[in-house]
C-alpha cells in the first residue's frame, strides 16, 4: 500500500494560451516560450547568493543591455528626468509637460528582484510614470546587493520619503512599486510608521514581492506557467537579506502589523503571475486590519504585465483613478 499523496497530482499537460485576453496579450505570451512550450526565462538560473562575483557579472551584463535598449527608446520629450542625490540614494525626477497638481507627488520604486532594474531603466521609468499619472515622479535608483545588501535599498527609499516630507504634505504623496519595488514600498511604509513619520496618502503595489519566503500557493501552481517569472527568486532574496531572517516585516511586509495605521492600498496581479498569492494574501491581511485596499487581478497576466497590450493600459487607467480618488481629485 502506497502513501496517499498530500496534494494534487497534475499529469503533464499543455496549458493553452487563452482567447479570453487581447490578441496583443496572446502574442506576448507566445513570444515568451520556445517551440517546446518552455518559457525562455526558465533556461536561466541565478547564481548562489554566496557568489558575489557572479552576481556582479550578471548585473553588468544586464545594465549594458538596458542602456542599449534605452538608446532606441522613443523619447517623448515631455517628461525628461533629472538626477539628484538624496543622502546615499540616486533619484531621478521627471515632471510631465502637463502637471495635474503642483502639490502632489509620486514616488516610484523599480522592480528587478532587488538586483536589477536600476540605472537607465530606472531613469526611463521616472519619465514613464510621470506621463502616466500627470504627477512629478521621484524614481529611486536604490543601492543593490551584493555590494549593498539589506537595508541599503530600504534606507534609500526612506531617505527619499523624508526628503519629500519637507516639501509636500504626507497625504499628498503616493508610493508606488512593482515587484521588488512593491516589497520596498510596503516595507518602507511599515518602517516609516515605526519611526514615527506621517504616512503617505496612498500605496500602489503592482505584483508585489511581499513574501521573500515564497510560501504562497501560486509559487507552486504558477511555476512555469508564468512565462516572465517561471521560478523561484530564492537566491536573489537571500542575497538581498544578507543573513537577516526572511520573515522580518521589513523584508517580507506580508508579515507586518497593519492594525496600527496603514494607507489605502491598490494591489495588482494576474492569474498567471508567480506572485499572485503575495497579492491575494496581502490584500486579505489589509482587509482583516480594516485597511482600505483594492485587489485587481488580470486574466492570464504573467508577472510584470503584457508589455504594452490593452490590458496594461487598462491597469494604468485603474491606478490613475485610484490615485485621483485618494487625492480627492475625483469622486
PDB file of C-alpha atoms in Angstrom:
ATOM      1  CA  UNK A   1       0.000   0.000   0.000  1.00  0.00           C
ATOM      2  CA  UNK A   2       1.415   3.363  -1.031  1.00  0.00           C
ATOM      3  CA  UNK A   3       1.167   6.533   0.999  1.00  0.00           C
ATOM      4  CA  UNK A   4      -1.579   8.928  -0.046  1.00  0.00           C
ATOM      5  CA  UNK A   5      -0.264  11.962  -1.913  1.00  0.00           C
ATOM      6  CA  UNK A   6      -0.675  15.085   0.205  1.00  0.00           C
ATOM      7  CA  UNK A   7      -1.616  17.372  -2.655  1.00  0.00           C
ATOM      8  CA  UNK A   8      -2.886  17.316  -6.232  1.00  0.00           C
ATOM      9  CA  UNK A   9      -1.137  15.204  -8.855  1.00  0.00           C
ATOM     10  CA  UNK A  10      -1.105  17.151 -12.121  1.00  0.00           C
ATOM     11  CA  UNK A  11      -0.155  14.902 -15.032  1.00  0.00           C
ATOM     12  CA  UNK A  12       1.995  16.514 -17.673  1.00  0.00           C
ATOM     13  CA  UNK A  13      -0.214  18.530 -19.973  1.00  0.00           C
ATOM     14  CA  UNK A  14      -0.204  21.627 -22.150  1.00  0.00           C
ATOM     15  CA  UNK A  15      -1.735  24.783 -20.708  1.00  0.00           C
ATOM     16  CA  UNK A  16      -3.021  26.693 -23.756  1.00  0.00           C
ATOM     17  CA  UNK A  17      -2.856  30.430 -24.147  1.00  0.00           C
ATOM     18  CA  UNK A  18      -6.437  31.624 -23.629  1.00  0.00           C
ATOM     19  CA  UNK A  19      -8.504  33.527 -26.157  1.00  0.00           C
ATOM     20  CA  UNK A  20     -10.100  35.432 -23.263  1.00  0.00           C
ATOM     21  CA  UNK A  21      -7.347  38.061 -23.483  1.00  0.00           C
ATOM     22  CA  UNK A  22      -6.459  40.547 -26.210  1.00  0.00           C
ATOM     23  CA  UNK A  23      -4.672  39.425 -29.368  1.00  0.00           C
ATOM     24  CA  UNK A  24      -1.706  41.548 -28.316  1.00  0.00           C
ATOM     25  CA  UNK A  25      -1.515  39.833 -24.927  1.00  0.00           C
ATOM     26  CA  UNK A  26      -1.732  36.391 -26.548  1.00  0.00           C
ATOM     27  CA  UNK A  27       1.131  37.319 -28.863  1.00  0.00           C
ATOM     28  CA  UNK A  28       3.267  38.397 -25.905  1.00  0.00           C
ATOM     29  CA  UNK A  29       2.713  35.082 -24.129  1.00  0.00           C
ATOM     30  CA  UNK A  30       3.605  33.128 -27.274  1.00  0.00           C
ATOM     31  CA  UNK A  31       6.841  35.077 -27.742  1.00  0.00           C
ATOM     32  CA  UNK A  32       7.958  34.146 -24.228  1.00  0.00           C
ATOM     33  CA  UNK A  33       8.130  30.370 -24.848  1.00  0.00           C
ATOM     34  CA  UNK A  34      10.177  28.139 -27.155  1.00  0.00           C
ATOM     35  CA  UNK A  35       8.873  25.566 -29.639  1.00  0.00           C
ATOM     36  CA  UNK A  36       8.519  23.053 -26.811  1.00  0.00           C
ATOM     37  CA  UNK A  37       6.375  25.367 -24.702  1.00  0.00           C
ATOM     38  CA  UNK A  38       9.149  26.109 -22.201  1.00  0.00           C
ATOM     39  CA  UNK A  39       9.481  29.742 -21.038  1.00  0.00           C
ATOM     40  CA  UNK A  40      12.720  31.237 -22.354  1.00  0.00           C
ATOM     41  CA  UNK A  41      13.446  32.669 -18.914  1.00  0.00           C
ATOM     42  CA  UNK A  42      13.384  29.171 -17.401  1.00  0.00           C
ATOM     43  CA  UNK A  43      16.734  28.494 -19.080  1.00  0.00           C
ATOM     44  CA  UNK A  44      18.488  30.970 -16.829  1.00  0.00           C
ATOM     45  CA  UNK A  45      19.477  30.145 -13.260  1.00  0.00           C
ATOM     46  CA  UNK A  46      20.617  32.725 -10.746  1.00  0.00           C
ATOM     47  CA  UNK A  47      23.982  32.091  -9.068  1.00  0.00           C
ATOM     48  CA  UNK A  48      24.313  31.204  -5.422  1.00  0.00           C
ATOM     49  CA  UNK A  49      23.727  34.096  -3.049  1.00  0.00           C
ATOM     50  CA  UNK A  50      27.256  33.474  -1.762  1.00  0.00           C
ATOM     51  CA  UNK A  51      28.891  34.119  -5.169  1.00  0.00           C
ATOM     52  CA  UNK A  52      29.206  37.900  -5.228  1.00  0.00           C
ATOM     53  CA  UNK A  53      31.472  37.977  -8.295  1.00  0.00           C
ATOM     54  CA  UNK A  54      28.952  36.044 -10.382  1.00  0.00           C
ATOM     55  CA  UNK A  55      26.213  38.477  -9.362  1.00  0.00           C
ATOM     56  CA  UNK A  56      28.330  41.474 -10.333  1.00  0.00           C
ATOM     57  CA  UNK A  57      28.967  39.950 -13.749  1.00  0.00           C
ATOM     58  CA  UNK A  58      25.268  39.321 -14.370  1.00  0.00           C
ATOM     59  CA  UNK A  59      24.398  42.828 -13.195  1.00  0.00           C
ATOM     60  CA  UNK A  60      26.967  44.371 -15.543  1.00  0.00           C
ATOM     61  CA  UNK A  61      25.552  42.423 -18.477  1.00  0.00           C
ATOM     62  CA  UNK A  62      22.001  43.403 -17.556  1.00  0.00           C
ATOM     63  CA  UNK A  63      22.904  47.079 -17.129  1.00  0.00           C
ATOM     64  CA  UNK A  64      24.623  47.151 -20.527  1.00  0.00           C
ATOM     65  CA  UNK A  65      21.591  45.561 -22.179  1.00  0.00           C
ATOM     66  CA  UNK A  66      19.223  48.078 -20.589  1.00  0.00           C
ATOM     67  CA  UNK A  67      21.459  51.006 -21.527  1.00  0.00           C
ATOM     68  CA  UNK A  68      21.473  49.880 -25.164  1.00  0.00           C
ATOM     69  CA  UNK A  69      17.719  49.305 -25.120  1.00  0.00           C
ATOM     70  CA  UNK A  70      17.131  52.793 -23.738  1.00  0.00           C
ATOM     71  CA  UNK A  71      19.028  54.319 -26.687  1.00  0.00           C
ATOM     72  CA  UNK A  72      16.415  53.006 -29.117  1.00  0.00           C
ATOM     73  CA  UNK A  73      13.557  54.011 -26.849  1.00  0.00           C
ATOM     74  CA  UNK A  74      11.380  56.706 -28.390  1.00  0.00           C
ATOM     75  CA  UNK A  75      11.708  59.729 -26.115  1.00  0.00           C
ATOM     76  CA  UNK A  76       8.586  61.825 -25.821  1.00  0.00           C
ATOM     77  CA  UNK A  77      10.496  64.848 -24.579  1.00  0.00           C
ATOM     78  CA  UNK A  78       7.525  65.648 -22.370  1.00  0.00           C
ATOM     79  CA  UNK A  79       8.988  64.365 -19.106  1.00  0.00           C
ATOM     80  CA  UNK A  80      12.762  64.298 -19.252  1.00  0.00           C
ATOM     81  CA  UNK A  81      14.282  63.096 -15.988  1.00  0.00           C
ATOM     82  CA  UNK A  82      16.876  64.986 -13.962  1.00  0.00           C
ATOM     83  CA  UNK A  83      19.078  63.250 -11.407  1.00  0.00           C
ATOM     84  CA  UNK A  84      19.854  64.286  -7.850  1.00  0.00           C
ATOM     85  CA  UNK A  85      21.472  62.713  -4.807  1.00  0.00           C
ATOM     86  CA  UNK A  86      19.482  62.332  -1.590  1.00  0.00           C
ATOM     87  CA  UNK A  87      21.655  61.033   1.252  1.00  0.00           C
ATOM     88  CA  UNK A  88      23.203  57.918  -0.334  1.00  0.00           C
ATOM     89  CA  UNK A  89      20.389  57.471  -2.846  1.00  0.00           C
ATOM     90  CA  UNK A  90      20.381  58.404  -6.514  1.00  0.00           C
ATOM     91  CA  UNK A  91      16.953  59.710  -7.509  1.00  0.00           C
ATOM     92  CA  UNK A  92      15.630  60.524 -10.988  1.00  0.00           C
ATOM     93  CA  UNK A  93      12.984  63.252 -11.054  1.00  0.00           C
ATOM     94  CA  UNK A  94      10.632  63.710 -14.004  1.00  0.00           C
ATOM     95  CA  UNK A  95       7.931  66.343 -14.449  1.00  0.00           C
ATOM     96  CA  UNK A  96       5.269  65.857 -17.152  1.00  0.00           C
ATOM     97  CA  UNK A  97       4.579  68.604 -19.650  1.00  0.00           C
ATOM     98  CA  UNK A  98       1.055  68.832 -18.276  1.00  0.00           C
ATOM     99  CA  UNK A  99       1.242  68.657 -14.485  1.00  0.00           C
ATOM    100  CA  UNK A 100      -2.082  67.792 -12.856  1.00  0.00           C
ATOM    101  CA  UNK A 101      -1.020  69.185  -9.486  1.00  0.00           C
ATOM    102  CA  UNK A 102       1.989  71.013  -8.042  1.00  0.00           C
ATOM    103  CA  UNK A 103       1.012  69.829  -4.587  1.00  0.00           C
ATOM    104  CA  UNK A 104       1.004  66.065  -5.195  1.00  0.00           C
ATOM    105  CA  UNK A 105       3.909  63.758  -5.967  1.00  0.00           C
ATOM    106  CA  UNK A 106       4.603  60.141  -6.911  1.00  0.00           C
ATOM    107  CA  UNK A 107       7.494  58.024  -5.612  1.00  0.00           C
ATOM    108  CA  UNK A 108       8.379  55.177  -7.992  1.00  0.00           C
ATOM    109  CA  UNK A 109      10.308  52.119  -6.740  1.00  0.00           C
ATOM    110  CA  UNK A 110      11.515  49.908  -9.580  1.00  0.00           C
ATOM    111  CA  UNK A 111      11.394  46.130  -9.785  1.00  0.00           C
ATOM    112  CA  UNK A 112      14.167  43.722 -10.659  1.00  0.00           C
ATOM    113  CA  UNK A 113      14.389  41.148  -7.856  1.00  0.00           C
ATOM    114  CA  UNK A 114      16.435  43.594  -5.719  1.00  0.00           C
ATOM    115  CA  UNK A 115      19.373  43.126  -8.104  1.00  0.00           C
ATOM    116  CA  UNK A 116      18.401  44.600 -11.490  1.00  0.00           C
ATOM    117  CA  UNK A 117      16.434  47.498 -12.982  1.00  0.00           C
ATOM    118  CA  UNK A 118      18.495  50.457 -11.816  1.00  0.00           C
ATOM    119  CA  UNK A 119      20.434  52.977 -13.887  1.00  0.00           C
ATOM    120  CA  UNK A 120      18.994  53.926 -17.260  1.00  0.00           C
ATOM    121  CA  UNK A 121      15.948  51.689 -16.824  1.00  0.00           C
ATOM    122  CA  UNK A 122      15.082  53.405 -13.550  1.00  0.00           C
ATOM    123  CA  UNK A 123      15.569  56.827 -15.116  1.00  0.00           C
ATOM    124  CA  UNK A 124      13.281  55.912 -18.010  1.00  0.00           C
ATOM    125  CA  UNK A 125      10.670  54.685 -15.540  1.00  0.00           C
ATOM    126  CA  UNK A 126      10.557  58.111 -13.896  1.00  0.00           C
ATOM    127  CA  UNK A 127       9.549  59.686 -17.208  1.00  0.00           C
ATOM    128  CA  UNK A 128       7.016  56.963 -17.981  1.00  0.00           C
ATOM    129  CA  UNK A 129       5.301  57.149 -14.602  1.00  0.00           C
ATOM    130  CA  UNK A 130       5.186  60.952 -14.692  1.00  0.00           C
ATOM    131  CA  UNK A 131       3.415  60.853 -18.052  1.00  0.00           C
ATOM    132  CA  UNK A 132       1.047  58.086 -16.978  1.00  0.00           C
ATOM    133  CA  UNK A 133      -0.222  59.878 -13.902  1.00  0.00           C
ATOM    134  CA  UNK A 134       0.364  63.563 -14.586  1.00  0.00           C
ATOM    135  CA  UNK A 135       2.464  63.909 -11.439  1.00  0.00           C
ATOM    136  CA  UNK A 136       6.047  64.819 -10.696  1.00  0.00           C
ATOM    137  CA  UNK A 137       7.781  61.481 -10.186  1.00  0.00           C
ATOM    138  CA  UNK A 138      10.769  60.674  -7.988  1.00  0.00           C
ATOM    139  CA  UNK A 139      12.169  57.309  -9.114  1.00  0.00           C
ATOM    140  CA  UNK A 140      14.584  55.906  -6.534  1.00  0.00           C
ATOM    141  CA  UNK A 141      17.670  54.287  -8.066  1.00  0.00           C
ATOM    142  CA  UNK A 142      18.312  52.453  -4.819  1.00  0.00           C
ATOM    143  CA  UNK A 143      21.536  50.647  -3.964  1.00  0.00           C
ATOM    144  CA  UNK A 144      21.552  46.907  -4.560  1.00  0.00           C
ATOM    145  CA  UNK A 145      23.428  43.797  -3.443  1.00  0.00           C
ATOM    146  CA  UNK A 146      25.920  42.218  -3.497  1.00  0.00           C
ATOM    147  CA  UNK A 147      27.763  45.441  -2.683  1.00  0.00           C
ATOM    148  CA  UNK A 148      24.820  46.971  -0.837  1.00  0.00           C
ATOM    149  CA  UNK A 149      22.526  44.351   0.742  1.00  0.00           C
ATOM    150  CA  UNK A 150      19.630  44.990   3.108  1.00  0.00           C
ATOM    151  CA  UNK A 151      18.896  47.526   4.499  1.00  0.00           C
ATOM    152  CA  UNK A 152      20.601  49.798   1.923  1.00  0.00           C
ATOM    153  CA  UNK A 153      17.705  49.829  -0.570  1.00  0.00           C
ATOM    154  CA  UNK A 154      15.169  50.428   2.185  1.00  0.00           C
ATOM    155  CA  UNK A 155      17.355  53.191   3.632  1.00  0.00           C
ATOM    156  CA  UNK A 156      17.435  54.908   0.226  1.00  0.00           C
ATOM    157  CA  UNK A 157      13.667  54.718  -0.163  1.00  0.00           C
ATOM    158  CA  UNK A 158      13.094  56.104   3.318  1.00  0.00           C
ATOM    159  CA  UNK A 159      15.643  58.892   2.781  1.00  0.00           C
ATOM    160  CA  UNK A 160      13.747  59.941  -0.346  1.00  0.00           C
ATOM    161  CA  UNK A 161      10.465  59.884   1.541  1.00  0.00           C
ATOM    162  CA  UNK A 162      11.937  62.049   4.327  1.00  0.00           C
ATOM    163  CA  UNK A 163      13.195  64.486   1.683  1.00  0.00           C
ATOM    164  CA  UNK A 164       9.714  64.760   0.194  1.00  0.00           C
ATOM    165  CA  UNK A 165       8.078  65.218   3.601  1.00  0.00           C
ATOM    166  CA  UNK A 166       9.980  68.508   3.831  1.00  0.00           C
ATOM    167  CA  UNK A 167       8.378  69.619   0.555  1.00  0.00           C
ATOM    168  CA  UNK A 168       4.933  68.007   0.406  1.00  0.00           C
ATOM    169  CA  UNK A 169       2.167  67.153   2.831  1.00  0.00           C
ATOM    170  CA  UNK A 170       2.335  63.437   3.641  1.00  0.00           C
ATOM    171  CA  UNK A 171      -1.235  62.890   2.455  1.00  0.00           C
ATOM    172  CA  UNK A 172      -0.234  64.266  -0.963  1.00  0.00           C
ATOM    173  CA  UNK A 173       2.465  61.631  -1.515  1.00  0.00           C
ATOM    174  CA  UNK A 174       1.755  58.303  -3.224  1.00  0.00           C
ATOM    175  CA  UNK A 175       4.307  55.491  -3.066  1.00  0.00           C
ATOM    176  CA  UNK A 176       4.268  53.053  -5.992  1.00  0.00           C
ATOM    177  CA  UNK A 177       6.338  49.946  -6.553  1.00  0.00           C
ATOM    178  CA  UNK A 178       6.432  46.983  -8.898  1.00  0.00           C
ATOM    179  CA  UNK A 179       7.665  43.520  -7.882  1.00  0.00           C
ATOM    180  CA  UNK A 180      10.706  44.075  -5.613  1.00  0.00           C
ATOM    181  CA  UNK A 181       9.749  47.742  -5.632  1.00  0.00           C
ATOM    182  CA  UNK A 182       6.361  46.734  -4.257  1.00  0.00           C
ATOM    183  CA  UNK A 183       8.146  44.977  -1.426  1.00  0.00           C
ATOM    184  CA  UNK A 184      10.185  48.097  -0.704  1.00  0.00           C
ATOM    185  CA  UNK A 185       7.134  50.361  -0.899  1.00  0.00           C
ATOM    186  CA  UNK A 186       5.184  48.366   1.687  1.00  0.00           C
ATOM    187  CA  UNK A 187       8.242  47.800   3.889  1.00  0.00           C
ATOM    188  CA  UNK A 188       9.108  51.495   3.753  1.00  0.00           C
ATOM    189  CA  UNK A 189       5.640  52.452   4.963  1.00  0.00           C
ATOM    190  CA  UNK A 190       5.913  49.984   7.854  1.00  0.00           C
ATOM    191  CA  UNK A 191       9.306  51.369   8.814  1.00  0.00           C
ATOM    192  CA  UNK A 192       8.217  54.995   8.406  1.00  0.00           C
ATOM    193  CA  UNK A 193       5.307  54.307  10.735  1.00  0.00           C
ATOM    194  CA  UNK A 194       7.579  52.571  13.240  1.00  0.00           C
ATOM    195  CA  UNK A 195       9.896  55.594  13.191  1.00  0.00           C
ATOM    196  CA  UNK A 196       7.025  57.975  13.858  1.00  0.00           C
ATOM    197  CA  UNK A 197       6.803  59.559  10.414  1.00  0.00           C
ATOM    198  CA  UNK A 198       3.459  60.610   8.916  1.00  0.00           C
ATOM    199  CA  UNK A 199       2.155  58.086   6.410  1.00  0.00           C
ATOM    200  CA  UNK A 200       1.715  58.721   2.675  1.00  0.00           C
ATOM    201  CA  UNK A 201      -1.712  59.276   1.187  1.00  0.00           C
ATOM    202  CA  UNK A 202      -1.735  56.077  -0.853  1.00  0.00           C
ATOM    203  CA  UNK A 203       0.227  52.986  -1.800  1.00  0.00           C
ATOM    204  CA  UNK A 204       0.275  51.261  -5.212  1.00  0.00           C
ATOM    205  CA  UNK A 205       1.718  47.732  -5.287  1.00  0.00           C
ATOM    206  CA  UNK A 206       1.989  46.036  -8.683  1.00  0.00           C
ATOM    207  CA  UNK A 207       2.652  42.306  -8.338  1.00  0.00           C
ATOM    208  CA  UNK A 208       4.488  42.942  -5.057  1.00  0.00           C
ATOM    209  CA  UNK A 209       7.221  40.595  -3.871  1.00  0.00           C
ATOM    210  CA  UNK A 210       5.671  40.775  -0.429  1.00  0.00           C
ATOM    211  CA  UNK A 211       6.853  37.393   0.880  1.00  0.00           C
ATOM    212  CA  UNK A 212      10.525  36.527   0.435  1.00  0.00           C
ATOM    213  CA  UNK A 213       9.911  33.093   1.955  1.00  0.00           C
ATOM    214  CA  UNK A 214       7.798  32.264  -1.129  1.00  0.00           C
ATOM    215  CA  UNK A 215       5.281  30.352   0.972  1.00  0.00           C
ATOM    216  CA  UNK A 216       2.127  31.117  -1.043  1.00  0.00           C
ATOM    217  CA  UNK A 217       0.129  28.692  -3.182  1.00  0.00           C
ATOM    218  CA  UNK A 218       0.926  30.349  -6.519  1.00  0.00           C
ATOM    219  CA  UNK A 219       4.645  29.626  -6.110  1.00  0.00           C
ATOM    220  CA  UNK A 220       3.661  26.016  -6.804  1.00  0.00           C
ATOM    221  CA  UNK A 221       0.605  26.398  -9.037  1.00  0.00           C
ATOM    222  CA  UNK A 222       2.070  29.042 -11.368  1.00  0.00           C
ATOM    223  CA  UNK A 223       5.591  27.653 -11.577  1.00  0.00           C
ATOM    224  CA  UNK A 224       6.498  27.536 -15.302  1.00  0.00           C
ATOM    225  CA  UNK A 225       3.018  28.895 -16.075  1.00  0.00           C
ATOM    226  CA  UNK A 226       4.324  32.419 -15.518  1.00  0.00           C
ATOM    227  CA  UNK A 227       6.334  32.916 -18.699  1.00  0.00           C
ATOM    228  CA  UNK A 228       8.118  36.009 -17.353  1.00  0.00           C
ATOM    229  CA  UNK A 229       8.988  34.752 -13.874  1.00  0.00           C
ATOM    230  CA  UNK A 230       8.789  30.962 -14.187  1.00  0.00           C
ATOM    231  CA  UNK A 231      10.528  30.013 -10.944  1.00  0.00           C
ATOM    232  CA  UNK A 232      11.866  30.910  -7.534  1.00  0.00           C
ATOM    233  CA  UNK A 233      13.897  34.024  -6.711  1.00  0.00           C
ATOM    234  CA  UNK A 234      15.257  32.417  -3.565  1.00  0.00           C
ATOM    235  CA  UNK A 235      18.915  33.193  -4.340  1.00  0.00           C
ATOM    236  CA  UNK A 236      18.073  36.850  -5.032  1.00  0.00           C
ATOM    237  CA  UNK A 237      16.145  37.031  -1.778  1.00  0.00           C
ATOM    238  CA  UNK A 238      18.950  35.511   0.282  1.00  0.00           C
ATOM    239  CA  UNK A 239      21.496  37.787  -1.393  1.00  0.00           C
ATOM    240  CA  UNK A 240      19.399  40.836  -0.532  1.00  0.00           C
ATOM    241  CA  UNK A 241      18.625  39.749   3.041  1.00  0.00           C
ATOM    242  CA  UNK A 242      22.303  39.147   3.881  1.00  0.00           C
ATOM    243  CA  UNK A 243      21.563  36.790   6.736  1.00  0.00           C
ATOM    244  CA  UNK A 244      18.545  38.588   8.200  1.00  0.00           C
ATOM    245  CA  UNK A 245      15.511  36.351   8.762  1.00  0.00           C
ATOM    246  CA  UNK A 246      13.307  36.452   5.648  1.00  0.00           C
ATOM    247  CA  UNK A 247      10.149  36.651   7.746  1.00  0.00           C
ATOM    248  CA  UNK A 248      11.107  40.063   9.164  1.00  0.00           C
ATOM    249  CA  UNK A 249       8.366  42.516   8.088  1.00  0.00           C
ATOM    250  CA  UNK A 250      10.918  44.891   6.572  1.00  0.00           C
ATOM    251  CA  UNK A 251      11.954  42.004   4.290  1.00  0.00           C
ATOM    252  CA  UNK A 252       8.558  40.332   3.891  1.00  0.00           C
ATOM    253  CA  UNK A 253       5.938  43.024   4.554  1.00  0.00           C
ATOM    254  CA  UNK A 254       3.192  40.416   4.196  1.00  0.00           C
ATOM    255  CA  UNK A 255       4.004  39.517   7.805  1.00  0.00           C
ATOM    256  CA  UNK A 256       3.759  43.089   9.072  1.00  0.00           C
ATOM    257  CA  UNK A 257       1.288  44.553  11.555  1.00  0.00           C
ATOM    258  CA  UNK A 258      -1.349  46.502   9.627  1.00  0.00           C
ATOM    259  CA  UNK A 259      -3.583  47.267  12.602  1.00  0.00           C
ATOM    260  CA  UNK A 260      -1.679  50.419  13.594  1.00  0.00           C
ATOM    261  CA  UNK A 261      -2.419  52.721  10.647  1.00  0.00           C
ATOM    262  CA  UNK A 262      -1.674  51.961   7.029  1.00  0.00           C
ATOM    263  CA  UNK A 263      -2.562  53.940   3.898  1.00  0.00           C
ATOM    264  CA  UNK A 264      -5.161  52.991   1.310  1.00  0.00           C
ATOM    265  CA  UNK A 265      -3.559  50.410  -0.956  1.00  0.00           C
ATOM    266  CA  UNK A 266      -4.002  49.343  -4.592  1.00  0.00           C
ATOM    267  CA  UNK A 267      -2.727  45.815  -5.308  1.00  0.00           C
ATOM    268  CA  UNK A 268      -2.448  44.197  -8.743  1.00  0.00           C
ATOM    269  CA  UNK A 269      -1.573  40.746 -10.045  1.00  0.00           C
ATOM    270  CA  UNK A 270      -2.557  38.284 -12.777  1.00  0.00           C
ATOM    271  CA  UNK A 271      -3.874  34.740 -12.857  1.00  0.00           C
ATOM    272  CA  UNK A 272      -0.541  33.511 -14.297  1.00  0.00           C
ATOM    273  CA  UNK A 273       1.631  35.623 -12.002  1.00  0.00           C
ATOM    274  CA  UNK A 274       4.024  33.637  -9.804  1.00  0.00           C
ATOM    275  CA  UNK A 275       3.375  36.310  -7.153  1.00  0.00           C
ATOM    276  CA  UNK A 276      -0.429  36.015  -7.273  1.00  0.00           C
ATOM    277  CA  UNK A 277      -0.544  34.600  -3.737  1.00  0.00           C
ATOM    278  CA  UNK A 278       1.509  37.547  -2.499  1.00  0.00           C
ATOM    279  CA  UNK A 279      -1.158  39.915  -3.790  1.00  0.00           C
ATOM    280  CA  UNK A 280      -4.108  37.862  -2.537  1.00  0.00           C
ATOM    281  CA  UNK A 281      -2.659  37.266   0.928  1.00  0.00           C
ATOM    282  CA  UNK A 282      -1.558  40.871   1.365  1.00  0.00           C
ATOM    283  CA  UNK A 283      -4.999  42.095   0.370  1.00  0.00           C
ATOM    284  CA  UNK A 284      -6.625  39.769   2.911  1.00  0.00           C
ATOM    285  CA  UNK A 285      -4.197  40.880   5.631  1.00  0.00           C
ATOM    286  CA  UNK A 286      -5.024  44.530   4.950  1.00  0.00           C
ATOM    287  CA  UNK A 287      -8.772  43.958   4.901  1.00  0.00           C
ATOM    288  CA  UNK A 288      -8.633  41.976   8.154  1.00  0.00           C
ATOM    289  CA  UNK A 289      -6.988  45.057   9.666  1.00  0.00           C
ATOM    290  CA  UNK A 290      -9.761  47.256   8.175  1.00  0.00           C
ATOM    291  CA  UNK A 291      -7.338  48.985   5.821  1.00  0.00           C
ATOM    292  CA  UNK A 292      -8.872  50.335   2.613  1.00  0.00           C
ATOM    293  CA  UNK A 293      -7.491  48.051  -0.092  1.00  0.00           C
ATOM    294  CA  UNK A 294      -8.291  47.153  -3.696  1.00  0.00           C
ATOM    295  CA  UNK A 295      -7.179  43.952  -5.439  1.00  0.00           C
ATOM    296  CA  UNK A 296      -7.104  43.883  -9.245  1.00  0.00           C
ATOM    297  CA  UNK A 297      -6.357  40.507 -10.857  1.00  0.00           C
ATOM    298  CA  UNK A 298      -5.993  40.391 -14.651  1.00  0.00           C
ATOM    299  CA  UNK A 299      -6.838  37.368 -16.775  1.00  0.00           C
ATOM    300  CA  UNK A 300      -3.786  35.274 -17.798  1.00  0.00           C
ATOM    301  CA  UNK A 301      -1.401  38.113 -16.970  1.00  0.00           C
ATOM    302  CA  UNK A 302       2.112  36.987 -16.003  1.00  0.00           C
ATOM    303  CA  UNK A 303       4.481  38.833 -13.716  1.00  0.00           C
ATOM    304  CA  UNK A 304       5.065  42.391 -14.895  1.00  0.00           C
ATOM    305  CA  UNK A 305       2.198  42.563 -17.360  1.00  0.00           C
ATOM    306  CA  UNK A 306       1.811  42.203 -21.121  1.00  0.00           C
ATOM    307  CA  UNK A 307       4.433  44.698 -22.348  1.00  0.00           C
ATOM    308  CA  UNK A 308       2.032  47.319 -23.640  1.00  0.00           C
ATOM    309  CA  UNK A 309      -1.067  45.304 -24.525  1.00  0.00           C
ATOM    310  CA  UNK A 310      -4.525  46.836 -23.934  1.00  0.00           C
ATOM    311  CA  UNK A 311      -4.679  45.173 -20.511  1.00  0.00           C
ATOM    312  CA  UNK A 312      -1.638  47.177 -19.415  1.00  0.00           C
ATOM    313  CA  UNK A 313      -3.297  50.401 -20.497  1.00  0.00           C
ATOM    314  CA  UNK A 314      -6.381  49.384 -18.536  1.00  0.00           C
ATOM    315  CA  UNK A 315      -4.181  48.856 -15.472  1.00  0.00           C
ATOM    316  CA  UNK A 316      -2.664  52.330 -15.832  1.00  0.00           C
ATOM    317  CA  UNK A 317      -6.164  53.801 -16.016  1.00  0.00           C
ATOM    318  CA  UNK A 318      -7.223  51.924 -12.873  1.00  0.00           C
ATOM    319  CA  UNK A 319      -4.165  53.136 -10.959  1.00  0.00           C
ATOM    320  CA  UNK A 320      -4.749  56.701 -12.141  1.00  0.00           C
ATOM    321  CA  UNK A 321      -8.366  56.598 -10.953  1.00  0.00           C
ATOM    322  CA  UNK A 322      -7.280  55.195  -7.589  1.00  0.00           C
ATOM    323  CA  UNK A 323      -4.687  57.943  -7.127  1.00  0.00           C
ATOM    324  CA  UNK A 324      -7.163  60.670  -8.056  1.00  0.00           C
ATOM    325  CA  UNK A 325      -9.705  59.283  -5.594  1.00  0.00           C
ATOM    326  CA  UNK A 326      -7.173  59.218  -2.790  1.00  0.00           C
ATOM    327  CA  UNK A 327      -6.094  62.760  -3.614  1.00  0.00           C
ATOM    328  CA  UNK A 328      -9.765  63.797  -3.740  1.00  0.00           C
ATOM    329  CA  UNK A 329      -9.348  64.849  -7.358  1.00  0.00           C
ATOM    330  CA  UNK A 330     -12.433  62.892  -8.385  1.00  0.00           C
ATOM    331  CA  UNK A 331     -15.376  61.343  -6.591  1.00  0.00           C
TER     332      UNK A 331
END
